Amino acid sequence: MAIYVSGSLAFDRIMTFPGNFQDHILMDKLHMINVSFMVDGMDERRGGCAGNIAYTLALLDEKPVIVAAAGRDFESYAQTLASHGLPLDGIRRAEDVFTALCYITTDLNSNQITGFYPGAMTLPAVYDFPGMDARQDIAIVSPGNVEDMRRLPRMYREKGVPYIFDPGQQLPVLTSEELLEAIEGSLACITNDYELNMICKATGKSEDEIAARTSWLVTTLGAEGAQVRGQGETVHIAPVPIDKVLDPTGAGDAHRAGLIKGLVHGLAMPEAAKLGSVSASFALEKMGTQEHVITPASFRQRYEAVFGALPKGIFAE
């Protein structure tokens, strides 16, 4: 079977601000905001939603196809992906632009301010999906090239491939009609609670109406875990506790990877989302979105501490 992961590939410059943004913003002057934050640390890391999801899936012994575009500075990133056994044939390489670049500043309350240069992400993917098998394959459409986010859900529906729609940061550039079309017929729509509210506002639909258009509505709730809604039930998924949250960036992508891992091994969505909570916990402990390490033993230990026995077959025995 194949797992298709579309979305962005980017370099992240992650900065830490040793204070709280709210202490430096005058609420009565938001119409003329002009702020500057002196950061006390900066790291450049590999990132982008497609890269992050694929990286964690590789840690979980899966080898997804990344469907995305990258620029002329991508070679070191490509070598790292290849070192994890990930195929590169789904990545469009453009030599006349840079790979997308994300500037992320995080304060002491884990609030974030982000600036994004799209670069090669303005180019749609050109992968032709050889050997696609609707009986076995699964896909996720994560934030990335807007044309791909419009086109791929339609293609997956036509081919009968179950797909997850994860609009994320691209919500503001998708019209209400495009959002509803992408959600319609999807296996799942995954967002955080703020993004779900944005979808409802943009489309004029209630959460119930959005849930009716997809098989599963999965909402991540930060430190509160996640909520899985579908098949006539709503299930709360507990978070997996860790000693210290170092960086929230990429935790949502790691969650998606764990959830997909569960789905490809035949778990129902609520059970698969438990694997998502475990995967997210590893990302939260590291600065950067592709710096965490997962082993079958460490994954099993965290899973069983919260959810009981890990379902059989998730990892090779």
PDB file of C-alpha atoms in Angstrom:
ATOM      1  CA  MET A   1       0.000   0.000   0.000  1.00  0.00           C
ATOM      2  CA  ALA A   2       1.023   3.613  -0.476  1.00  0.00           C
ATOM      3  CA  ILE A   3       0.655   6.627   1.787  1.00  0.00           C
ATOM      4  CA  TYR A   4       0.579   9.956  -0.080  1.00  0.00           C
ATOM      5  CA  VAL A   5       1.501  13.057   1.912  1.00  0.00           C
ATOM      6  CA  SER A   6       0.984  16.357   0.107  1.00  0.00           C
ATOM      7  CA  GLY A   7       1.758  19.741   1.583  1.00  0.00           C
ATOM      8  CA  SER A   8       4.667  22.072   2.150  1.00  0.00           C
ATOM      9  CA  LEU A   9       8.387  21.460   2.355  1.00  0.00           C
ATOM     10  CA  ALA A  10      10.200  24.272   4.112  1.00  0.00           C
ATOM     11  CA  PHE A  11      13.091  25.366   6.207  1.00  0.00           C
ATOM     12  CA  ASP A  12      12.021  26.670   9.615  1.00  0.00           C
ATOM     13  CA  ARG A  13      13.870  29.397  11.459  1.00  0.00           C
ATOM     14  CA  ILE A  14      12.600  28.978  14.991  1.00  0.00           C
ATOM     15  CA  MET A  15      13.170  31.764  17.490  1.00  0.00           C
ATOM     16  CA  THR A  16      12.358  32.008  21.188  1.00  0.00           C
ATOM     17  CA  PHE A  17      11.148  35.194  22.869  1.00  0.00           C
ATOM     18  CA  PRO A  18      11.822  35.232  26.657  1.00  0.00           C
ATOM     19  CA  GLY A  19       8.564  36.976  27.523  1.00  0.00           C
ATOM     20  CA  ASN A  20       4.882  37.115  26.608  1.00  0.00           C
ATOM     21  CA  PHE A  21       3.669  38.763  23.418  1.00  0.00           C
ATOM     22  CA  GLN A  22       0.562  40.113  25.156  1.00  0.00           C
ATOM     23  CA  ASP A  23       2.693  42.254  27.458  1.00  0.00           C
ATOM     24  CA  HIS A  24       4.001  44.196  24.449  1.00  0.00           C
ATOM     25  CA  ILE A  25       0.794  44.692  22.480  1.00  0.00           C
ATOM     26  CA  LEU A  26      -1.557  47.575  23.198  1.00  0.00           C
ATOM     27  CA  MET A  27      -5.045  46.238  22.598  1.00  0.00           C
ATOM     28  CA  ASP A  28      -6.454  49.703  21.868  1.00  0.00           C
ATOM     29  CA  LYS A  29      -3.800  50.283  19.190  1.00  0.00           C
ATOM     30  CA  LEU A  30      -4.221  47.132  17.090  1.00  0.00           C
ATOM     31  CA  HIS A  31      -5.143  49.249  14.070  1.00  0.00           C
ATOM     32  CA  MET A  32      -1.567  50.606  13.998  1.00  0.00           C
ATOM     33  CA  ILE A  33       0.466  47.776  15.491  1.00  0.00           C
ATOM     34  CA  ASN A  34       4.248  48.160  15.364  1.00  0.00           C
ATOM     35  CA  VAL A  35       6.156  45.736  17.576  1.00  0.00           C
ATOM     36  CA  SER A  36       9.633  44.285  17.746  1.00  0.00           C
ATOM     37  CA  PHE A  37      10.672  41.280  19.833  1.00  0.00           C
ATOM     38  CA  MET A  38      14.290  40.664  20.815  1.00  0.00           C
ATOM     39  CA  VAL A  39      14.734  36.885  20.704  1.00  0.00           C
ATOM     40  CA  ASP A  40      17.304  34.954  22.694  1.00  0.00           C
ATOM     41  CA  GLY A  41      17.759  31.963  20.424  1.00  0.00           C
ATOM     42  CA  MET A  42      17.423  30.863  16.795  1.00  0.00           C
ATOM     43  CA  ASP A  43      17.732  27.519  15.038  1.00  0.00           C
ATOM     44  CA  GLU A  44      17.238  26.592  11.400  1.00  0.00           C
ATOM     45  CA  ARG A  45      15.506  23.266  10.960  1.00  0.00           C
ATOM     46  CA  ARG A  46      13.884  21.176   8.271  1.00  0.00           C
ATOM     47  CA  GLY A  47      10.134  21.618   8.235  1.00  0.00           C
ATOM     48  CA  GLY A  48       6.989  22.028   6.204  1.00  0.00           C
ATOM     49  CA  CYS A  49       3.832  20.027   6.897  1.00  0.00           C
ATOM     50  CA  ALA A  50       4.483  17.315   4.318  1.00  0.00           C
ATOM     51  CA  GLY A  51       8.087  16.904   5.434  1.00  0.00           C
ATOM     52  CA  ASN A  52       7.118  16.794   9.105  1.00  0.00           C
ATOM     53  CA  ILE A  53       4.369  14.211   8.623  1.00  0.00           C
ATOM     54  CA  ALA A  54       6.569  12.048   6.417  1.00  0.00           C
ATOM     55  CA  TYR A  55       9.484  12.245   8.875  1.00  0.00           C
ATOM     56  CA  THR A  56       7.406  10.981  11.798  1.00  0.00           C
ATOM     57  CA  LEU A  57       5.839   8.281   9.624  1.00  0.00           C
ATOM     58  CA  ALA A  58       9.367   7.134   8.769  1.00  0.00           C
ATOM     59  CA  LEU A  59      10.147   6.920  12.495  1.00  0.00           C
ATOM     60  CA  LEU A  60       7.043   4.719  12.753  1.00  0.00           C
ATOM     61  CA  ASP A  61       8.361   2.362  10.049  1.00  0.00           C
ATOM     62  CA  GLU A  62       6.236   3.729   7.193  1.00  0.00           C
ATOM     63  CA  LYS A  63       7.599   5.096   3.909  1.00  0.00           C
ATOM     64  CA  PRO A  64       5.118   7.629   2.512  1.00  0.00           C
ATOM     65  CA  VAL A  65       5.397   9.383  -0.842  1.00  0.00           C
ATOM     66  CA  ILE A  66       5.864  13.134  -0.379  1.00  0.00           C
ATOM     67  CA  VAL A  67       3.863  15.060  -2.989  1.00  0.00           C
ATOM     68  CA  ALA A  68       5.248  18.595  -2.950  1.00  0.00           C
ATOM     69  CA  ALA A  69       7.693  21.066  -4.513  1.00  0.00           C
ATOM     70  CA  ALA A  70      11.116  22.218  -3.323  1.00  0.00           C
ATOM     71  CA  GLY A  71      13.724  24.709  -4.513  1.00  0.00           C
ATOM     72  CA  ARG A  72      17.377  24.923  -5.458  1.00  0.00           C
ATOM     73  CA  ASP A  73      18.571  24.808  -1.831  1.00  0.00           C
ATOM     74  CA  PHE A  74      16.849  21.502  -1.070  1.00  0.00           C
ATOM     75  CA  GLU A  75      19.682  19.013  -1.540  1.00  0.00           C
ATOM     76  CA  SER A  76      20.686  18.644   2.111  1.00  0.00           C
ATOM     77  CA  TYR A  77      17.030  18.210   3.078  1.00  0.00           C
ATOM     78  CA  ALA A  78      16.600  15.604   0.343  1.00  0.00           C
ATOM     79  CA  GLN A  79      19.607  13.671   1.602  1.00  0.00           C
ATOM     80  CA  THR A  80      18.146  13.576   5.119  1.00  0.00           C
ATOM     81  CA  LEU A  81      14.793  12.308   3.843  1.00  0.00           C
ATOM     82  CA  ALA A  82      16.556   9.635   1.806  1.00  0.00           C
ATOM     83  CA  SER A  83      18.576   8.580   4.854  1.00  0.00           C
ATOM     84  CA  HIS A  84      15.263   7.703   6.524  1.00  0.00           C
ATOM     85  CA  GLY A  85      14.280   5.544   3.577  1.00  0.00           C
ATOM     86  CA  LEU A  86      11.757   8.012   2.198  1.00  0.00           C
ATOM     87  CA  PRO A  87      11.210   8.084  -1.583  1.00  0.00           C
ATOM     88  CA  LEU A  88      11.886  11.386  -3.337  1.00  0.00           C
ATOM     89  CA  ASP A  89      10.142  10.798  -6.663  1.00  0.00           C
ATOM     90  CA  GLY A  90       7.022  12.732  -5.611  1.00  0.00           C
ATOM     91  CA  ILE A  91       8.991  15.933  -4.952  1.00  0.00           C
ATOM     92  CA  ARG A  92       9.138  18.496  -7.742  1.00  0.00           C
ATOM     93  CA  ARG A  93      12.543  20.192  -7.837  1.00  0.00           C
ATOM     94  CA  ALA A  94      12.605  23.796  -9.081  1.00  0.00           C
ATOM     95  CA  GLU A  95      16.027  25.318  -9.673  1.00  0.00           C
ATOM     96  CA  ASP A  96      14.888  28.923 -10.130  1.00  0.00           C
ATOM     97  CA  VAL A  97      13.418  29.506  -6.642  1.00  0.00           C
ATOM     98  CA  PHE A  98      14.262  28.727  -3.035  1.00  0.00           C
ATOM     99  CA  THR A  99      12.493  26.197  -0.876  1.00  0.00           C
ATOM    100  CA  ALA A 100       9.783  27.735   1.290  1.00  0.00           C
ATOM    101  CA  LEU A 101      11.056  29.436   4.437  1.00  0.00           C
ATOM    102  CA  CYS A 102       9.136  29.860   7.703  1.00  0.00           C
ATOM    103  CA  TYR A 103      10.074  32.267  10.502  1.00  0.00           C
ATOM    104  CA  ILE A 104       8.482  31.223  13.812  1.00  0.00           C
ATOM    105  CA  THR A 105       8.783  33.114  17.091  1.00  0.00           C
ATOM    106  CA  THR A 106       7.448  31.434  20.245  1.00  0.00           C
ATOM    107  CA  ASP A 107       6.896  33.151  23.604  1.00  0.00           C
ATOM    108  CA  LEU A 108       6.905  31.690  27.118  1.00  0.00           C
ATOM    109  CA  ASN A 109       3.209  30.788  26.861  1.00  0.00           C
ATOM    110  CA  SER A 110       3.792  28.836  23.624  1.00  0.00           C
ATOM    111  CA  ASN A 111       2.051  31.562  21.599  1.00  0.00           C
ATOM    112  CA  GLN A 112       3.523  31.937  18.130  1.00  0.00           C
ATOM    113  CA  ILE A 113       3.992  34.628  15.500  1.00  0.00           C
ATOM    114  CA  THR A 114       4.899  33.263  12.087  1.00  0.00           C
ATOM    115  CA  GLY A 115       6.119  34.778   8.815  1.00  0.00           C
ATOM    116  CA  PHE A 116       6.189  32.580   5.718  1.00  0.00           C
ATOM    117  CA  TYR A 117       7.965  32.912   2.348  1.00  0.00           C
ATOM    118  CA  PRO A 118       6.335  30.354   0.005  1.00  0.00           C
ATOM    119  CA  GLY A 119       9.102  30.014  -2.593  1.00  0.00           C
ATOM    120  CA  ALA A 120       8.721  26.682  -4.411  1.00  0.00           C
ATOM    121  CA  MET A 121       5.434  26.072  -2.610  1.00  0.00           C
ATOM    122  CA  THR A 122       3.809  28.355  -5.205  1.00  0.00           C
ATOM    123  CA  LEU A 123       4.368  25.531  -7.693  1.00  0.00           C
ATOM    124  CA  PRO A 124       1.917  22.606  -7.825  1.00  0.00           C
ATOM    125  CA  ALA A 125       3.228  19.077  -7.558  1.00  0.00           C
ATOM    126  CA  VAL A 126       3.675  17.115 -10.794  1.00  0.00           C
ATOM    127  CA  TYR A 127       3.560  13.552  -9.468  1.00  0.00           C
ATOM    128  CA  ASP A 128       1.436  11.149 -11.559  1.00  0.00           C
ATOM    129  CA  PHE A 129       0.700   8.560  -8.812  1.00  0.00           C
ATOM    130  CA  PRO A 130       1.811   5.385 -10.602  1.00  0.00           C
ATOM    131  CA  GLY A 131       0.218   2.199  -9.333  1.00  0.00           C
ATOM    132  CA  MET A 132      -2.389   3.938  -7.185  1.00  0.00           C
ATOM    133  CA  ASP A 133      -4.627   1.337  -5.530  1.00  0.00           C
ATOM    134  CA  ALA A 134      -7.902   2.601  -4.054  1.00  0.00           C
ATOM    135  CA  ARG A 135      -8.314  -0.637  -2.095  1.00  0.00           C
ATOM    136  CA  GLN A 136      -5.159  -0.094  -0.059  1.00  0.00           C
ATOM    137  CA  ASP A 137      -3.793   3.439  -0.398  1.00  0.00           C
ATOM    138  CA  ILE A 138      -4.464   6.416   1.868  1.00  0.00           C
ATOM    139  CA  ALA A 139      -3.627  10.103   1.491  1.00  0.00           C
ATOM    140  CA  ILE A 140      -3.442  13.287   3.498  1.00  0.00           C
ATOM    141  CA  VAL A 141      -3.794  16.751   1.981  1.00  0.00           C
ATOM    142  CA  SER A 142      -1.976  19.059   4.386  1.00  0.00           C
ATOM    143  CA  PRO A 143      -1.248  22.809   4.078  1.00  0.00           C
ATOM    144  CA  GLY A 144       0.796  23.498   0.968  1.00  0.00           C
ATOM    145  CA  ASN A 145       0.347  24.635  -2.605  1.00  0.00           C
ATOM    146  CA  VAL A 146      -3.217  25.946  -2.929  1.00  0.00           C
ATOM    147  CA  GLU A 147      -3.771  24.434  -6.365  1.00  0.00           C
ATOM    148  CA  ASP A 148      -2.837  21.022  -4.955  1.00  0.00           C
ATOM    149  CA  MET A 149      -5.196  21.532  -2.006  1.00  0.00           C
ATOM    150  CA  ARG A 150      -8.022  22.160  -4.470  1.00  0.00           C
ATOM    151  CA  ARG A 151      -7.081  19.478  -6.980  1.00  0.00           C
ATOM    152  CA  LEU A 152      -5.955  16.503  -4.912  1.00  0.00           C
ATOM    153  CA  PRO A 153      -9.130  15.989  -2.822  1.00  0.00           C
ATOM    154  CA  ARG A 154     -11.117  15.896  -6.034  1.00  0.00           C
ATOM    155  CA  MET A 155      -8.704  13.429  -7.617  1.00  0.00           C
ATOM    156  CA  TYR A 156      -8.662  11.151  -4.560  1.00  0.00           C
ATOM    157  CA  ARG A 157     -12.462  11.078  -4.492  1.00  0.00           C
ATOM    158  CA  GLU A 158     -12.600  10.213  -8.187  1.00  0.00           C
ATOM    159  CA  LYS A 159     -10.032   7.430  -7.707  1.00  0.00           C
ATOM    160  CA  GLY A 160     -11.736   6.140  -4.565  1.00  0.00           C
ATOM    161  CA  VAL A 161      -8.687   6.725  -2.365  1.00  0.00           C
ATOM    162  CA  PRO A 162      -9.572   7.617   1.239  1.00  0.00           C
ATOM    163  CA  TYR A 163      -8.004  10.935   2.190  1.00  0.00           C
ATOM    164  CA  ILE A 164      -7.616  13.232   5.167  1.00  0.00           C
ATOM    165  CA  PHE A 165      -8.109  16.948   4.625  1.00  0.00           C
ATOM    166  CA  ASP A 166      -5.985  19.172   6.866  1.00  0.00           C
ATOM    167  CA  PRO A 167      -6.299  22.807   5.706  1.00  0.00           C
ATOM    168  CA  GLY A 168      -4.325  24.367   8.588  1.00  0.00           C
ATOM    169  CA  GLN A 169      -2.483  27.559   7.764  1.00  0.00           C
ATOM    170  CA  GLN A 170      -3.978  27.749   4.276  1.00  0.00           C
ATOM    171  CA  LEU A 171      -7.495  28.323   5.560  1.00  0.00           C
ATOM    172  CA  PRO A 172      -7.455  32.065   4.787  1.00  0.00           C
ATOM    173  CA  VAL A 173      -6.711  31.522   1.077  1.00  0.00           C
ATOM    174  CA  LEU A 174      -9.323  28.835   0.435  1.00  0.00           C
ATOM    175  CA  THR A 175     -12.843  30.003  -0.382  1.00  0.00           C
ATOM    176  CA  SER A 176     -15.838  28.648   1.491  1.00  0.00           C
ATOM    177  CA  GLU A 177     -16.811  26.638  -1.594  1.00  0.00           C
ATOM    178  CA  GLU A 178     -13.310  25.159  -1.867  1.00  0.00           C
ATOM    179  CA  LEU A 179     -13.277  24.197   1.799  1.00  0.00           C
ATOM    180  CA  LEU A 180     -16.654  22.494   1.614  1.00  0.00           C
ATOM    181  CA  GLU A 181     -15.733  20.646  -1.588  1.00  0.00           C
ATOM    182  CA  ALA A 182     -12.478  19.346  -0.071  1.00  0.00           C
ATOM    183  CA  ILE A 183     -14.192  18.233   3.144  1.00  0.00           C
ATOM    184  CA  GLU A 184     -17.076  16.567   1.299  1.00  0.00           C
ATOM    185  CA  GLY A 185     -16.489  12.825   1.057  1.00  0.00           C
ATOM    186  CA  SER A 186     -13.194  12.853   2.954  1.00  0.00           C
ATOM    187  CA  LEU A 187     -12.244  10.101   5.349  1.00  0.00           C
ATOM    188  CA  ALA A 188     -11.472  12.792   7.917  1.00  0.00           C
ATOM    189  CA  CYS A 189     -11.124  16.517   8.347  1.00  0.00           C
ATOM    190  CA  ILE A 190      -8.431  17.323  10.916  1.00  0.00           C
ATOM    191  CA  THR A 191      -7.922  20.740  12.481  1.00  0.00           C
ATOM    192  CA  ASN A 192      -7.245  22.294  15.846  1.00  0.00           C
ATOM    193  CA  ASP A 193     -10.189  23.880  17.635  1.00  0.00           C
ATOM    194  CA  TYR A 194      -9.374  27.405  16.423  1.00  0.00           C
ATOM    195  CA  GLU A 195      -9.153  26.238  12.803  1.00  0.00           C
ATOM    196  CA  LEU A 196     -12.482  24.432  13.102  1.00  0.00           C
ATOM    197  CA  ASN A 197     -14.067  27.682  14.268  1.00  0.00           C
ATOM    198  CA  MET A 198     -12.494  29.427  11.267  1.00  0.00           C
ATOM    199  CA  ILE A 199     -13.998  26.830   8.907  1.00  0.00           C
ATOM    200  CA  CYS A 200     -17.422  27.302  10.459  1.00  0.00           C
ATOM    201  CA  LYS A 201     -17.145  31.081  10.145  1.00  0.00           C
ATOM    202  CA  ALA A 202     -15.838  30.981   6.568  1.00  0.00           C
ATOM    203  CA  THR A 203     -18.486  28.540   5.336  1.00  0.00           C
ATOM    204  CA  GLY A 204     -21.424  29.666   7.456  1.00  0.00           C
ATOM    205  CA  LYS A 205     -21.859  26.053   8.561  1.00  0.00           C
ATOM    206  CA  SER A 206     -22.155  24.665  12.076  1.00  0.00           C
ATOM    207  CA  GLU A 207     -19.842  21.998  13.455  1.00  0.00           C
ATOM    208  CA  ASP A 208     -22.677  19.506  12.998  1.00  0.00           C
ATOM    209  CA  GLU A 209     -22.980  20.456   9.334  1.00  0.00           C
ATOM    210  CA  ILE A 210     -19.225  20.175   8.796  1.00  0.00           C
ATOM    211  CA  ALA A 211     -19.185  16.787  10.540  1.00  0.00           C
ATOM    212  CA  ALA A 212     -21.960  15.575   8.229  1.00  0.00           C
ATOM    213  CA  ARG A 213     -19.722  16.109   5.185  1.00  0.00           C
ATOM    214  CA  THR A 214     -16.877  13.863   6.339  1.00  0.00           C
ATOM    215  CA  SER A 215     -16.649  10.429   7.924  1.00  0.00           C
ATOM    216  CA  TRP A 216     -14.651  11.753  10.893  1.00  0.00           C
ATOM    217  CA  LEU A 217     -14.105  15.188  12.337  1.00  0.00           C
ATOM    218  CA  VAL A 218     -10.887  15.177  14.360  1.00  0.00           C
ATOM    219  CA  THR A 219     -10.107  18.225  16.476  1.00  0.00           C
ATOM    220  CA  THR A 220      -6.839  18.588  18.354  1.00  0.00           C
ATOM    221  CA  LEU A 221      -7.114  20.482  21.633  1.00  0.00           C
ATOM    222  CA  GLY A 222      -3.506  21.147  22.627  1.00  0.00           C
ATOM    223  CA  ALA A 223      -2.844  20.143  26.216  1.00  0.00           C
ATOM    224  CA  GLU A 224      -6.408  18.793  26.445  1.00  0.00           C
ATOM    225  CA  GLY A 225      -5.783  16.052  23.893  1.00  0.00           C
ATOM    226  CA  ALA A 226      -8.155  15.610  20.957  1.00  0.00           C
ATOM    227  CA  GLN A 227     -11.776  14.980  20.065  1.00  0.00           C
ATOM    228  CA  VAL A 228     -12.869  12.453  17.449  1.00  0.00           C
ATOM    229  CA  ARG A 229     -16.386  12.742  16.111  1.00  0.00           C
ATOM    230  CA  GLY A 230     -18.077  10.355  13.681  1.00  0.00           C
ATOM    231  CA  GLN A 231     -20.126   7.191  13.284  1.00  0.00           C
ATOM    232  CA  GLY A 232     -22.646   8.603  15.725  1.00  0.00           C
ATOM    233  CA  GLU A 233     -20.167   9.061  18.570  1.00  0.00           C
ATOM    234  CA  THR A 234     -17.839  11.656  20.018  1.00  0.00           C
ATOM    235  CA  VAL A 235     -14.703  10.346  21.737  1.00  0.00           C
ATOM    236  CA  HIS A 236     -12.219  12.354  23.780  1.00  0.00           C
ATOM    237  CA  ILE A 237      -8.604  11.257  23.333  1.00  0.00           C
ATOM    238  CA  ALA A 238      -6.394  11.960  26.317  1.00  0.00           C
ATOM    239  CA  PRO A 239      -3.069  13.761  25.890  1.00  0.00           C
ATOM    240  CA  VAL A 240       0.148  11.910  26.652  1.00  0.00           C
ATOM    241  CA  PRO A 241       1.969  13.672  29.516  1.00  0.00           C
ATOM    242  CA  ILE A 242       5.617  14.658  29.187  1.00  0.00           C
ATOM    243  CA  ASP A 243       8.006  16.357  31.578  1.00  0.00           C
ATOM    244  CA  LYS A 244       8.408  19.593  29.617  1.00  0.00           C
ATOM    245  CA  VAL A 245       7.065  21.119  26.418  1.00  0.00           C
ATOM    246  CA  LEU A 246      10.077  22.564  24.642  1.00  0.00           C
ATOM    247  CA  ASP A 247       8.498  23.544  21.314  1.00  0.00           C
ATOM    248  CA  PRO A 248       4.882  23.099  20.127  1.00  0.00           C
ATOM    249  CA  THR A 249       5.859  23.572  16.486  1.00  0.00           C
ATOM    250  CA  GLY A 250       5.153  20.429  14.474  1.00  0.00           C
ATOM    251  CA  ALA A 251       3.229  18.577  17.166  1.00  0.00           C
ATOM    252  CA  GLY A 252       0.097  18.655  15.015  1.00  0.00           C
ATOM    253  CA  ASP A 253       1.998  17.127  12.095  1.00  0.00           C
ATOM    254  CA  ALA A 254       3.377  14.396  14.351  1.00  0.00           C
ATOM    255  CA  HIS A 255      -0.191  13.757  15.533  1.00  0.00           C
ATOM    256  CA  ARG A 256      -1.321  13.296  11.919  1.00  0.00           C
ATOM    257  CA  ALA A 257       1.504  10.826  11.336  1.00  0.00           C
ATOM    258  CA  GLY A 258       0.608   8.701  14.339  1.00  0.00           C
ATOM    259  CA  LEU A 259      -3.052   8.716  13.369  1.00  0.00           C
ATOM    260  CA  ILE A 260      -2.215   7.595   9.820  1.00  0.00           C
ATOM    261  CA  LYS A 261      -0.005   4.859  11.245  1.00  0.00           C
ATOM    262  CA  GLY A 262      -3.006   3.531  13.116  1.00  0.00           C
ATOM    263  CA  LEU A 263      -5.289   3.719  10.085  1.00  0.00           C
ATOM    264  CA  VAL A 264      -2.940   1.798   7.802  1.00  0.00           C
ATOM    265  CA  HIS A 265      -2.838  -0.949  10.411  1.00  0.00           C
ATOM    266  CA  GLY A 266      -6.607  -1.245  10.428  1.00  0.00           C
ATOM    267  CA  LEU A 267      -7.505   0.712  13.556  1.00  0.00           C
ATOM    268  CA  ALA A 268     -10.764   2.643  13.784  1.00  0.00           C
ATOM    269  CA  MET A 269     -10.328   6.406  13.860  1.00  0.00           C
ATOM    270  CA  PRO A 270     -10.705   6.833  17.666  1.00  0.00           C
ATOM    271  CA  GLU A 271      -8.076   4.155  18.260  1.00  0.00           C
ATOM    272  CA  ALA A 272      -5.796   5.585  15.582  1.00  0.00           C
ATOM    273  CA  ALA A 273      -6.045   9.015  17.220  1.00  0.00           C
ATOM    274  CA  LYS A 274      -4.524   7.538  20.359  1.00  0.00           C
ATOM    275  CA  LEU A 275      -1.381   6.809  18.345  1.00  0.00           C
ATOM    276  CA  GLY A 276      -1.553  10.432  17.221  1.00  0.00           C
ATOM    277  CA  SER A 277      -1.453  11.649  20.823  1.00  0.00           C
ATOM    278  CA  VAL A 278       1.594   9.501  21.506  1.00  0.00           C
ATOM    279  CA  SER A 279       3.429  10.705  18.392  1.00  0.00           C
ATOM    280  CA  ALA A 280       2.707  14.345  19.219  1.00  0.00           C
ATOM    281  CA  SER A 281       4.256  13.940  22.671  1.00  0.00           C
ATOM    282  CA  PHE A 282       7.658  13.140  21.161  1.00  0.00           C
ATOM    283  CA  ALA A 283       7.607  16.238  18.934  1.00  0.00           C
ATOM    284  CA  LEU A 284       6.733  18.509  21.862  1.00  0.00           C
ATOM    285  CA  GLU A 285       9.953  17.584  23.665  1.00  0.00           C
ATOM    286  CA  LYS A 286      12.331  18.826  20.959  1.00  0.00           C
ATOM    287  CA  MET A 287      13.140  22.180  19.420  1.00  0.00           C
ATOM    288  CA  GLY A 288      12.229  21.810  15.763  1.00  0.00           C
ATOM    289  CA  THR A 289       9.764  19.668  13.874  1.00  0.00           C
ATOM    290  CA  GLN A 290      12.072  16.860  12.728  1.00  0.00           C
ATOM    291  CA  GLU A 291      14.421  16.458  15.664  1.00  0.00           C
ATOM    292  CA  HIS A 292      12.525  13.905  17.775  1.00  0.00           C
ATOM    293  CA  VAL A 293      13.337  10.215  17.845  1.00  0.00           C
ATOM    294  CA  ILE A 294      10.838   7.386  18.310  1.00  0.00           C
ATOM    295  CA  THR A 295      11.609   3.734  18.899  1.00  0.00           C
ATOM    296  CA  PRO A 296       9.050   0.924  19.107  1.00  0.00           C
ATOM    297  CA  ALA A 297       9.935   0.469  22.777  1.00  0.00           C
ATOM    298  CA  SER A 298       9.559   4.150  23.703  1.00  0.00           C
ATOM    299  CA  PHE A 299       6.327   4.442  21.730  1.00  0.00           C
ATOM    300  CA  ARG A 300       4.876   1.350  23.371  1.00  0.00           C
ATOM    301  CA  GLN A 301       5.843   2.580  26.837  1.00  0.00           C
ATOM    302  CA  ARG A 302       4.077   5.926  26.400  1.00  0.00           C
ATOM    303  CA  TYR A 303       1.033   4.411  24.756  1.00  0.00           C
ATOM    304  CA  GLU A 304       0.507   1.781  27.419  1.00  0.00           C
ATOM    305  CA  ALA A 305       1.019   4.272  30.272  1.00  0.00           C
ATOM    306  CA  VAL A 306      -2.113   6.136  29.111  1.00  0.00           C
ATOM    307  CA  PHE A 307      -4.209   3.837  26.924  1.00  0.00           C
ATOM    308  CA  GLY A 308      -3.394   0.269  27.943  1.00  0.00           C
ATOM    309  CA  ALA A 309      -2.023  -2.463  25.702  1.00  0.00           C
ATOM    310  CA  LEU A 310      -0.768  -1.316  22.293  1.00  0.00           C
ATOM    311  CA  PRO A 311      -2.765  -3.009  19.526  1.00  0.00           C
ATOM    312  CA  LYS A 312      -0.937  -5.939  17.950  1.00  0.00           C
ATOM    313  CA  GLY A 313       0.895  -5.491  14.683  1.00  0.00           C
ATOM    314  CA  ILE A 314       1.635  -1.778  14.994  1.00  0.00           C
ATOM    315  CA  PHE A 315       5.348  -2.557  15.008  1.00  0.00           C
ATOM    316  CA  ALA A 316       7.110  -5.654  13.757  1.00  0.00           C
ATOM    317  CA  GLU A 317       7.496  -8.008  16.653  1.00  0.00           C
TER     318      GLU A 317
END
